[in-house]
Short mmCIF file of C-alpha atoms in Angstrom, two decimals:
data_model
loop_
_atom_site.label_atom_id
_atom_site.label_comp_id
_atom_site.label_asym_id
_atom_site.label_seq_id
_atom_site.Cartn_x
_atom_site.Cartn_y
_atom_site.Cartn_z
CA MET A 35 -28.00 16.49 -7.96
CA THR A 36 -27.41 15.49 -4.29
CA ASP A 37 -24.21 16.22 -2.70
CA ARG A 38 -22.53 13.25 -0.84
CA THR A 39 -19.86 13.78 1.71
CA ARG A 40 -17.03 11.89 3.18
CA THR A 41 -14.82 12.88 6.04
CA VAL A 42 -11.50 11.92 6.41
CA ALA A 43 -9.45 11.78 9.64
CA TRP A 44 -5.90 11.01 10.22
CA GLN A 45 -3.08 11.12 12.96
CA ASP A 46 0.13 12.92 12.65
CA PRO A 47 2.28 11.38 10.13
CA THR A 48 5.57 12.63 11.58
CA ILE A 49 5.33 10.22 14.60
CA GLY A 50 5.41 7.15 12.28
CA ALA A 51 8.01 8.69 10.18
CA ALA A 52 10.23 9.37 13.10
CA ALA A 53 9.75 5.87 14.46
CA MET A 54 10.73 4.30 11.09
CA THR A 55 14.37 5.39 11.61
CA THR A 56 14.64 3.71 15.04
CA MET A 57 13.42 -0.05 14.13
CA PRO A 58 13.77 -2.49 11.56
CA GLY A 59 11.11 -2.48 8.62
CA LEU A 60 9.33 -5.65 9.87
CA ASP A 61 9.13 -4.30 13.43
CA TYR A 62 7.89 -0.94 12.20
CA LEU A 63 5.21 -2.35 9.96
CA ARG A 64 4.16 -4.81 12.54
CA ALA A 65 3.79 -1.84 15.07
CA MET A 66 1.62 0.05 12.57
CA ALA A 67 -0.61 -3.06 11.95
CA ALA A 68 -1.02 -3.57 15.67
CA GLY A 69 -2.14 0.27 16.28
CA GLU A 70 1.00 1.07 18.17
CA LEU A 71 2.08 3.59 15.57
CA PRO A 72 -0.27 5.65 13.49
CA PRO A 73 -0.68 4.72 9.71
CA PRO A 74 0.31 7.20 7.12
CA PRO A 75 -2.52 9.58 6.11
CA ILE A 76 -3.11 7.95 2.70
CA THR A 77 -4.65 4.73 4.23
CA ALA A 78 -7.48 6.95 5.73
CA LEU A 79 -8.07 8.46 2.18
CA MET A 80 -7.95 5.14 0.49
CA ASN A 81 -10.06 2.98 3.20
CA MET A 82 -7.01 0.98 3.32
CA THR A 83 -5.56 -1.20 6.27
CA ILE A 84 -2.61 -3.34 6.75
CA ALA A 85 -3.98 -6.96 7.35
CA SER A 86 -0.82 -8.95 7.86
CA VAL A 87 3.01 -8.47 7.79
CA GLU A 88 5.62 -11.19 7.48
CA GLU A 89 8.97 -10.62 6.20
CA GLY A 90 9.04 -10.22 2.43
CA GLU A 91 5.09 -10.11 2.29
CA VAL A 92 2.50 -7.73 3.24
CA VAL A 93 -1.29 -7.85 2.82
CA PHE A 94 -3.58 -4.64 2.55
CA THR A 95 -7.33 -4.62 2.65
CA ALA A 96 -9.08 -1.58 0.84
CA THR A 97 -12.65 -0.80 0.32
CA PRO A 98 -13.19 1.47 -2.86
CA ASP A 99 -16.45 3.63 -2.66
CA GLU A 100 -18.08 6.34 -4.86
CA SER A 101 -15.56 8.87 -3.75
CA HIS A 102 -13.00 6.97 -5.71
CA TYR A 103 -15.00 7.08 -9.18
CA ASN A 104 -13.62 8.59 -12.24
CA PRO A 105 -15.86 10.41 -14.94
CA ILE A 106 -17.24 6.91 -16.38
CA GLY A 107 -18.70 5.95 -13.09
CA MET A 108 -16.12 3.26 -12.17
CA VAL A 109 -13.27 3.25 -9.31
CA HIS A 110 -10.29 5.20 -10.86
CA GLY A 111 -7.34 3.06 -11.92
CA GLY A 112 -5.11 5.29 -9.72
CA PHE A 113 -6.96 3.70 -6.54
CA ALA A 114 -5.81 0.16 -7.57
CA CYS A 115 -2.32 1.41 -8.40
CA THR A 116 -2.14 3.14 -5.03
CA VAL A 117 -3.18 0.05 -3.13
CA LEU A 118 -0.68 -2.03 -5.25
CA ASP A 119 2.18 0.33 -4.67
CA SER A 120 1.66 0.42 -0.98
CA ALA A 121 1.84 -3.39 -0.87
CA LEU A 122 4.99 -3.55 -3.02
CA GLY A 123 6.75 -0.90 -1.13
CA CYS A 124 5.61 -2.38 2.43
CA ALA A 125 6.86 -5.82 1.39
CA VAL A 126 10.29 -4.25 0.59
CA GLN A 127 10.35 -2.27 3.88
CA SER A 128 9.58 -5.55 5.76
CA THR A 129 12.92 -6.80 4.54
CA LEU A 130 15.03 -3.69 5.54
CA PRO A 131 17.18 -3.27 8.42
CA GLN A 132 16.78 -0.28 10.96
CA GLY A 133 17.65 3.09 9.27
CA PHE A 134 16.66 2.21 5.85
CA GLY A 135 13.76 3.10 3.65
CA TYR A 136 12.63 2.78 0.12
CA THR A 137 11.10 4.53 -2.77
CA SER A 138 9.53 3.40 -5.97
CA LEU A 139 11.64 3.71 -9.11
CA GLU A 140 9.14 2.27 -11.34
CA ILE A 141 5.84 0.22 -11.26
CA LYS A 142 3.96 -1.61 -14.03
CA VAL A 143 0.49 -2.36 -13.36
CA SER A 144 -1.93 -4.68 -15.37
CA TYR A 145 -5.51 -4.14 -14.94
CA LEU A 146 -7.64 -7.07 -15.41
CA LYS A 147 -11.14 -6.09 -14.27
CA ALA A 148 -12.89 -2.93 -13.47
CA LEU A 149 -13.66 -1.76 -9.91
CA SER A 150 -16.82 -0.28 -8.49
CA SER A 151 -18.29 0.33 -4.99
CA ALA A 152 -19.88 -3.04 -5.37
CA SER A 153 -16.50 -4.76 -5.68
CA GLY A 154 -16.49 -5.09 -1.82
CA GLU A 155 -13.45 -5.30 0.37
CA LEU A 156 -10.29 -5.78 -1.91
CA THR A 157 -7.25 -7.90 -0.70
CA CYS A 158 -3.67 -6.83 -2.03
CA THR A 159 -0.85 -9.07 -1.50
CA GLY A 160 2.76 -7.78 -2.18
CA ARG A 161 5.64 -10.03 -2.23
CA VAL A 162 9.51 -9.46 -2.42
CA VAL A 163 11.02 -11.28 -5.42
CA LYS A 164 14.47 -10.06 -4.83
CA PRO A 165 15.70 -7.94 -1.95
CA GLY A 166 18.62 -5.56 -2.16
CA LYS A 167 20.80 -3.21 -0.55
CA ARG A 168 20.37 -0.75 -3.16
CA ALA A 169 17.46 -1.93 -5.31
CA ALA A 170 14.69 -4.45 -4.53
CA PHE A 171 12.01 -6.08 -6.88
CA ALA A 172 8.52 -7.05 -5.86
CA GLU A 173 5.27 -8.12 -7.16
CA ALA A 174 1.58 -7.71 -5.96
CA GLU A 175 -1.80 -8.88 -6.76
CA LEU A 176 -5.19 -7.15 -6.08
CA ARG A 177 -8.42 -9.34 -5.70
CA ASP A 178 -11.91 -8.22 -5.06
CA ALA A 179 -14.27 -9.51 -2.36
CA SER A 180 -15.11 -12.54 -4.47
CA GLY A 181 -11.41 -13.62 -5.01
CA ALA A 182 -11.49 -12.40 -8.60
CA LEU A 183 -8.01 -10.98 -9.68
CA ILE A 184 -8.67 -7.21 -10.51
CA ALA A 185 -4.91 -6.15 -11.19
CA THR A 186 -1.17 -7.15 -10.86
CA ALA A 187 1.90 -5.09 -10.53
CA SER A 188 5.53 -5.37 -10.36
CA SER A 189 7.98 -2.68 -9.05
CA THR A 190 11.71 -1.87 -8.80
CA LEU A 191 12.42 0.19 -5.52
CA LEU A 192 15.27 1.94 -4.58
CA VAL A 193 16.82 1.19 -0.99
CA PHE A 194 18.44 3.81 0.81
CA PRO A 195 19.65 5.17 4.47
CA LEU A 196 17.22 7.36 6.24
CA GLN A 197 18.17 10.58 7.76
CA GLY A 198 17.59 10.14 11.48
#
């Protein structure tokens, strides 16, 4: 057996969290995508990046590797779920005014195809179906490098005021 290693580095997550209370969600996400604010640490762990941000729609890219494998030698379903959840939540965040945040209340994922390190760069698009002041609804799809649909998700998210 040969050990494989992966080093994960991230920036101070409190910088971005503090900035979130000072700007509308769309501006916050655009600043993160532009590198003006540090991304959350989960993005480094998941090889995930915000590719684009529009009001009500956020696109992530993510690249699975062997470090994301489960015991049967495929990428763990939690990888796909995490990428989908991120796109869903950020799509909702893009619609929120300054001082508001969100958390997932529920998520439903439909897995359509397995992932491996050969799947290449994935693209995940999250879209708001219905924005709201207390609850919001979003849908997302995850595609592999060839454009094949890997998984879809829908989510209900709680919207709430952040403590500044």
